[in-house]
Coordinates of C-alpha atoms (C1' of nucleotides) in Angstrom, one line a residue:
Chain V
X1 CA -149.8 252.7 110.4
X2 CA -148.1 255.6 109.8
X3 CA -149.8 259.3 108.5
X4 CA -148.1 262.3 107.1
X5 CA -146.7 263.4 110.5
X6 CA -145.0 260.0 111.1
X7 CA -143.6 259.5 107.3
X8 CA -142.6 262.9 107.7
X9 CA -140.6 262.9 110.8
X10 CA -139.0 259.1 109.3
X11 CA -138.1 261.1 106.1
X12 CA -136.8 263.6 108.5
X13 CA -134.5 261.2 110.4
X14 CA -133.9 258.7 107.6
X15 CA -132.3 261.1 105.6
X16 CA -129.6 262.6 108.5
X17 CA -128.7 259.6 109.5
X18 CA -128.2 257.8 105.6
X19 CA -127.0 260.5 103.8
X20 CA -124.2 260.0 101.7
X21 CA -123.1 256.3 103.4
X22 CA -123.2 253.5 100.7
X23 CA -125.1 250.4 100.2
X24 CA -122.6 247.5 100.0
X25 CA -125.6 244.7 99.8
X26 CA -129.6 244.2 100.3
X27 CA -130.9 241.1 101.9
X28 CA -134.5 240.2 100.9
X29 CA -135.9 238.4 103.6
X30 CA -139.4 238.3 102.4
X31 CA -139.7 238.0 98.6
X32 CA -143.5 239.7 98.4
X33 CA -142.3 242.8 100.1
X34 CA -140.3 244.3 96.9
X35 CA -142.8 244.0 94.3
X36 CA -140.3 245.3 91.4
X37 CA -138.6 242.0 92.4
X38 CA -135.7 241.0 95.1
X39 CA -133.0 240.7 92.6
X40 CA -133.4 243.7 90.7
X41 CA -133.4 245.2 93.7
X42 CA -130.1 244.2 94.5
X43 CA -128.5 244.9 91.6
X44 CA -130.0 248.3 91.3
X45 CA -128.9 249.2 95.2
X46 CA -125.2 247.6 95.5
X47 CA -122.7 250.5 96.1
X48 CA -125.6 252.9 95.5
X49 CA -124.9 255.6 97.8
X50 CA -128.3 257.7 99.6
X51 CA -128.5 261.2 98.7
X52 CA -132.0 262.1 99.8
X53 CA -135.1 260.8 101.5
X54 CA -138.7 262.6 101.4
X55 CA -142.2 261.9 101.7
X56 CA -145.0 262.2 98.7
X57 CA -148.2 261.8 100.6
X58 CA -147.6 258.8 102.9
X59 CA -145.1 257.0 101.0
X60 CA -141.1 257.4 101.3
X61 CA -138.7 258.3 98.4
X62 CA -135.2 257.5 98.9
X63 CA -132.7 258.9 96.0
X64 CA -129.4 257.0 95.3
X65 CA -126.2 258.8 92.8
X66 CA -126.5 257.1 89.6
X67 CA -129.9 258.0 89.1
X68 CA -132.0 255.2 91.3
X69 CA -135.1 255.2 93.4
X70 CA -136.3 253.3 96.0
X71 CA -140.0 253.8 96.7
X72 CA -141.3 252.5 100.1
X73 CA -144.6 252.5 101.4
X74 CA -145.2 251.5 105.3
X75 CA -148.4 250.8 104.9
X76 CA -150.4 250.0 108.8
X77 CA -146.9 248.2 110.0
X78 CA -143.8 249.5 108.5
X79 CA -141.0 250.4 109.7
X80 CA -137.3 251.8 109.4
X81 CA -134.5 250.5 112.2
X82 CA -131.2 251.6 112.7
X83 CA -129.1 248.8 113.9
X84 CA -125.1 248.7 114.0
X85 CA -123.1 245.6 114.2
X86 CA -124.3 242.0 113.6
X87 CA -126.9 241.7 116.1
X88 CA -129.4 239.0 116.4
X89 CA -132.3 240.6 113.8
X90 CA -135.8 241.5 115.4
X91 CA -138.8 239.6 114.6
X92 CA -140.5 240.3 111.3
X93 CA -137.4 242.2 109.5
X94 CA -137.9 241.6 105.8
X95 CA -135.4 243.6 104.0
X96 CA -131.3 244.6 105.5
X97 CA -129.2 247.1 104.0
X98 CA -125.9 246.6 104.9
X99 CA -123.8 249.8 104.6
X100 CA -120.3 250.8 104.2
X101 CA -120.0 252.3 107.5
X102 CA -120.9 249.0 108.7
X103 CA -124.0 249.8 110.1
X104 CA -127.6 248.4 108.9
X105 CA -131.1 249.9 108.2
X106 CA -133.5 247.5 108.6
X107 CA -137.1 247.3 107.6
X108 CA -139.5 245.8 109.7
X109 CA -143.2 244.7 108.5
X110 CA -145.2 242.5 111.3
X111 CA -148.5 242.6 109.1
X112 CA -146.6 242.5 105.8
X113 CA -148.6 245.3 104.1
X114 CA -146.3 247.9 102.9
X115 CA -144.0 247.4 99.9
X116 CA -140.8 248.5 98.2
X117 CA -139.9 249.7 94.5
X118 CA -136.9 249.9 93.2
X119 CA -136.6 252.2 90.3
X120 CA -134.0 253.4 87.6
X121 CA -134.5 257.5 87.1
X122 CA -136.9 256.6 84.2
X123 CA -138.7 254.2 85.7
X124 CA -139.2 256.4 88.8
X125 CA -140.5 259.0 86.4
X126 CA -143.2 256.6 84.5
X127 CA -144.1 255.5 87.9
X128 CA -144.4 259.3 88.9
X129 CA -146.9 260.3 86.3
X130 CA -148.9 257.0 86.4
X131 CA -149.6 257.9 90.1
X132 CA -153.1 258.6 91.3
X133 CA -152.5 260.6 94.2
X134 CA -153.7 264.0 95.0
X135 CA -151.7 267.3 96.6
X136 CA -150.5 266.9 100.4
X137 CA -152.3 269.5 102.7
X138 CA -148.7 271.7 102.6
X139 CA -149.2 272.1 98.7
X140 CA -152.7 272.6 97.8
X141 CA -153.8 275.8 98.5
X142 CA -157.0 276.6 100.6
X143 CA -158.9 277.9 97.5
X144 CA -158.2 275.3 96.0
X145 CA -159.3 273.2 99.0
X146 CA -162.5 274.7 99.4
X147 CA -163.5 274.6 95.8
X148 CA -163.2 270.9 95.3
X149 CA -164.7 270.3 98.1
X150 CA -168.1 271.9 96.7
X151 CA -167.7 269.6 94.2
X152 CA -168.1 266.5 95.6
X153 CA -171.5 264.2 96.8
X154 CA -169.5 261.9 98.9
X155 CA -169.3 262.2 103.0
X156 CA -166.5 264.1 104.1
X157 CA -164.3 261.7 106.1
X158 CA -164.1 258.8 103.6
X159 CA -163.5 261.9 101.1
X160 CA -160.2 263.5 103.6
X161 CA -159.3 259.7 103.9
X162 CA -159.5 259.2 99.6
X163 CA -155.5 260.0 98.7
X164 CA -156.0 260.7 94.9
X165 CA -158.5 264.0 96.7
X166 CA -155.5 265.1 99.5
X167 CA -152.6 263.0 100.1
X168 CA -151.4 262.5 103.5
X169 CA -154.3 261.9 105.9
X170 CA -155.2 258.8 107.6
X171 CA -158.1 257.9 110.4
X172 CA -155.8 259.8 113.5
X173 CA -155.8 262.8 111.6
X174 CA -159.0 263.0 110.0
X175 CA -161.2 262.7 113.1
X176 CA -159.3 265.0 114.4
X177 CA -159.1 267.4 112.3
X178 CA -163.0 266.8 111.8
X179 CA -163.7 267.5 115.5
X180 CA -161.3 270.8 115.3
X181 CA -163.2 272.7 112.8
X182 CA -167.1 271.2 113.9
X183 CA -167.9 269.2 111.7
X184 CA -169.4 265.1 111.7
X185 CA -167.8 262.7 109.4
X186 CA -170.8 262.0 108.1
X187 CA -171.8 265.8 106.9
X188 CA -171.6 265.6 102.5
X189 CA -168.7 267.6 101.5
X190 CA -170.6 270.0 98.9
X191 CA -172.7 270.8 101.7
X192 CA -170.1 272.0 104.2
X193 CA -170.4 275.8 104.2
X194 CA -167.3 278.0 102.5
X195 CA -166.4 279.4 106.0
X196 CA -166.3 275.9 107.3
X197 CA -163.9 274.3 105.0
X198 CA -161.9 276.7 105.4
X199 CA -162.2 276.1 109.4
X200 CA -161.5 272.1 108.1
X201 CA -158.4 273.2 106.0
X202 CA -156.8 275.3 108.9
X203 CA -157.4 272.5 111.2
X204 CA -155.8 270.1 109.3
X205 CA -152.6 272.1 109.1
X206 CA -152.1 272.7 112.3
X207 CA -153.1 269.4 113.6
X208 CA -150.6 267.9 111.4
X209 CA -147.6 270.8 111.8
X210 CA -148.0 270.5 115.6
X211 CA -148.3 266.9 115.2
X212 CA -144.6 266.9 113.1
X213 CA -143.4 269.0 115.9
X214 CA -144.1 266.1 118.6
X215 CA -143.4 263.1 115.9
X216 CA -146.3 261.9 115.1
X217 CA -148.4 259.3 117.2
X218 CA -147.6 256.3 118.9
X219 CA -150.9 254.0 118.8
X220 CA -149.3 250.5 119.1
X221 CA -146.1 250.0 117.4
X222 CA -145.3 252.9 115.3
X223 CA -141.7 254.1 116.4
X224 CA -139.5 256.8 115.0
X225 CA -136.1 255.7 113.6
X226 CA -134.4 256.0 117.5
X227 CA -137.0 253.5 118.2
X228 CA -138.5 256.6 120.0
X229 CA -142.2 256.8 120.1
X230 CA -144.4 259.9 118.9
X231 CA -145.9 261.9 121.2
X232 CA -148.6 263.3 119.9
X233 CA -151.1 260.8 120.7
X234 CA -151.2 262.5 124.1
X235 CA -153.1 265.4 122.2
X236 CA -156.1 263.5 120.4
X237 CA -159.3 264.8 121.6
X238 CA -160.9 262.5 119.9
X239 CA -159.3 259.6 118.4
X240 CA -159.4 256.5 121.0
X241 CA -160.6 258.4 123.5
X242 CA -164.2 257.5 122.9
X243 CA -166.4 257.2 126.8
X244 CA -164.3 260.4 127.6
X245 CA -165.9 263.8 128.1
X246 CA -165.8 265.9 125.1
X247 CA -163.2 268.6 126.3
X248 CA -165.8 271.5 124.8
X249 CA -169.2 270.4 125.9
X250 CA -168.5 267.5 128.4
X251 CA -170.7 265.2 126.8
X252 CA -169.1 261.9 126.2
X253 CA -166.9 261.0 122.6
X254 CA -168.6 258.6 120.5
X255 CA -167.2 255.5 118.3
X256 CA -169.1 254.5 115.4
X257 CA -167.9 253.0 112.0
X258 CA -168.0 255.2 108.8
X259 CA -166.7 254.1 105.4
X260 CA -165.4 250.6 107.4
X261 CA -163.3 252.7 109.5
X262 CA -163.9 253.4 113.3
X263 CA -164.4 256.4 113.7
X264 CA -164.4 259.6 116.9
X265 CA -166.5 262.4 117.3
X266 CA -168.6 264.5 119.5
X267 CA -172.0 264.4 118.2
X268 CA -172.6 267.3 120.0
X269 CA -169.7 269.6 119.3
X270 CA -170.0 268.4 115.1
X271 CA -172.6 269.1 112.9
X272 CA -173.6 267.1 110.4
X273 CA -174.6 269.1 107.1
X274 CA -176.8 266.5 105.2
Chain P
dG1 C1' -159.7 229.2 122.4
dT2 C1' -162.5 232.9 119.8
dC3 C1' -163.8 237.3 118.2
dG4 C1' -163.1 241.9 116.9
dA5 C1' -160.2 245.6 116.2
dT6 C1' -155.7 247.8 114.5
dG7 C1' -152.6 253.8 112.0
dT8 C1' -153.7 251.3 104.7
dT9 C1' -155.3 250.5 100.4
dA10 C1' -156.6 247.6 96.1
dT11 C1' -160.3 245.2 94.3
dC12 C1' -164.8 243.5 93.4
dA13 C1' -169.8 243.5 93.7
dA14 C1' -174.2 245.7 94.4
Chain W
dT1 C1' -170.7 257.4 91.1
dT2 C1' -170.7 255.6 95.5
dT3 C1' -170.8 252.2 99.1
dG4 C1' -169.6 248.4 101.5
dA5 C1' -167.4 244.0 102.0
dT6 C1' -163.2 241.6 101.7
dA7 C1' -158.5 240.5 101.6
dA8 C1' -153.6 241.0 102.5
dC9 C1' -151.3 239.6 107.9
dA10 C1' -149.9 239.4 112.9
dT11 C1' -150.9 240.7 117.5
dC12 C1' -153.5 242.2 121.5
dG13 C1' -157.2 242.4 124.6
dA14 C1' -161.8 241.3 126.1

DNA sequence: GTCGATGTTATCAA
DNA sequence: TTTGATAACATCGA
């Protein structure tokens, strides 16, 4: 589900509203979910208390005192809730923190996709450098950008979409970002004039910082942590708006599948550099 | 009832 | 090296 916007904005919000409260127990609902295992889990989170939560690419890390880490990663369903009390738990809630102030943070999964690791501060670290997964848009430099990018045979939006190349983007962003700088998915990347990837780089940023601003997008069940949705799905221009005129040349948006993913564009307005 | 699609990604085969 | 198919799973809409 979520993309860098959305992770963002829950790191954002996750981390105001934990900070500094205490863990007094984790209930694992769903064994599969926390891969390092339920019961390490447990005993690595009881009276831990949260002192930071941030994103790395699309994946959340939370930072207890005492040196532990809890990795999460939402995956196409995930989500955080903020509950208070002992009321009735929503459907498909796999994992309950219950807190000190006597309030909860849930997690929510309906597919079941994403996953949790719990980590002591070495762990985390082995698990940091063994990680395959590239710079986020905000930390590589447009140079930098560019230059790889001349590198590479493959098409562009599989490439954008490839997280050990640019952490971050998912299908939302990526078609966008393709139809805001001109050019088709299916264009190879070494092929994409300089001027253009830098076009491509520019557009991804500000897709993604104006994105932030509105809280991501709300496709189908993606909700901030005040069970708010995003707003910026009322800006694609492309994504799920295929049958619609293109807002440049009129002509209508296309759907087609590229590297198994549906994907938006305006055949017209993006050129495809073979 | 059935089929295809859904914001992700790991894995396997061609 | 690159690609495509498949799987993990639940839900929704046609």
């Amino acid at each position: 589900m979520p993309e860098l916007p959305e992770v963002e904005t829950i790191a954002r919000q996750l981390k105001k509203i934990t900070i500094d409260s205490r863990v007094e127990k984790v209930q694992v609902k769903l064994n599969k979910i926390v891969r390092t295992g339920p019961r390490k889990l447990a005993t690595l989170l009881k009276g831990a208390c949260f002192k930071d939560v941030r994103r790395m690419g699309k994946q959340l890390v939370f930072e207890f005192d005492r040196d532990r880490f809890l990795v999460v990663h939402l995956k196409m369903t995930g989500q955080f809730l903020w509950s208070n009390g002992d009321a009735e738990l929503p459907k498909h809630v796999h994992v309950v923190f219950l807190l000190n102030d006597g309030n909860r943070l849930l997690y929510r999964d309906m597919r079941q996709f994403g996953y949790f690791l719990g980590f002591s501060g070495p762990e985390f670290a082995l698990w940091q450098n063994n990680l395959d997964i590239g710079p986020d848009p905000f930390q590589i430099k447009e140079k930098e950008f560019v230059n790889h990018l001349s590198t590479r045979k493959t098409r562009i939006k599989p490439l954008l979409l490839d997280q050990s190349f640019i952490s971050g983007l998912g299908n939302i962003y990526v078609d966008e970002a393709l139809y805001a700088s001109g050019i088709h998915p299916l264009s190879q990347a070494g092929n994409i004039p300089a001027s253009q990837a830098r076009d491509l780089f520019k557009a991804i940023r500000r897709i993604l910082r104006e994105a932030i601003k509105l809280k991501g997008s709300t496709i189908q069940n993606y909700m901030d942590l005040e069970s708010e949705s995003g707003q910026y799905q009322n800006k694609h221009l492309v994504y799920h708006q295929q049958g619609k005129p293109c807002p440049t040349c009129g002509r209508e948006i296309e759907k087609m599948v590229v590297g198994g993913r549906g994907t938006h564009t305006c055949p017209h307005c993006q050129k495809l550099f073979k």
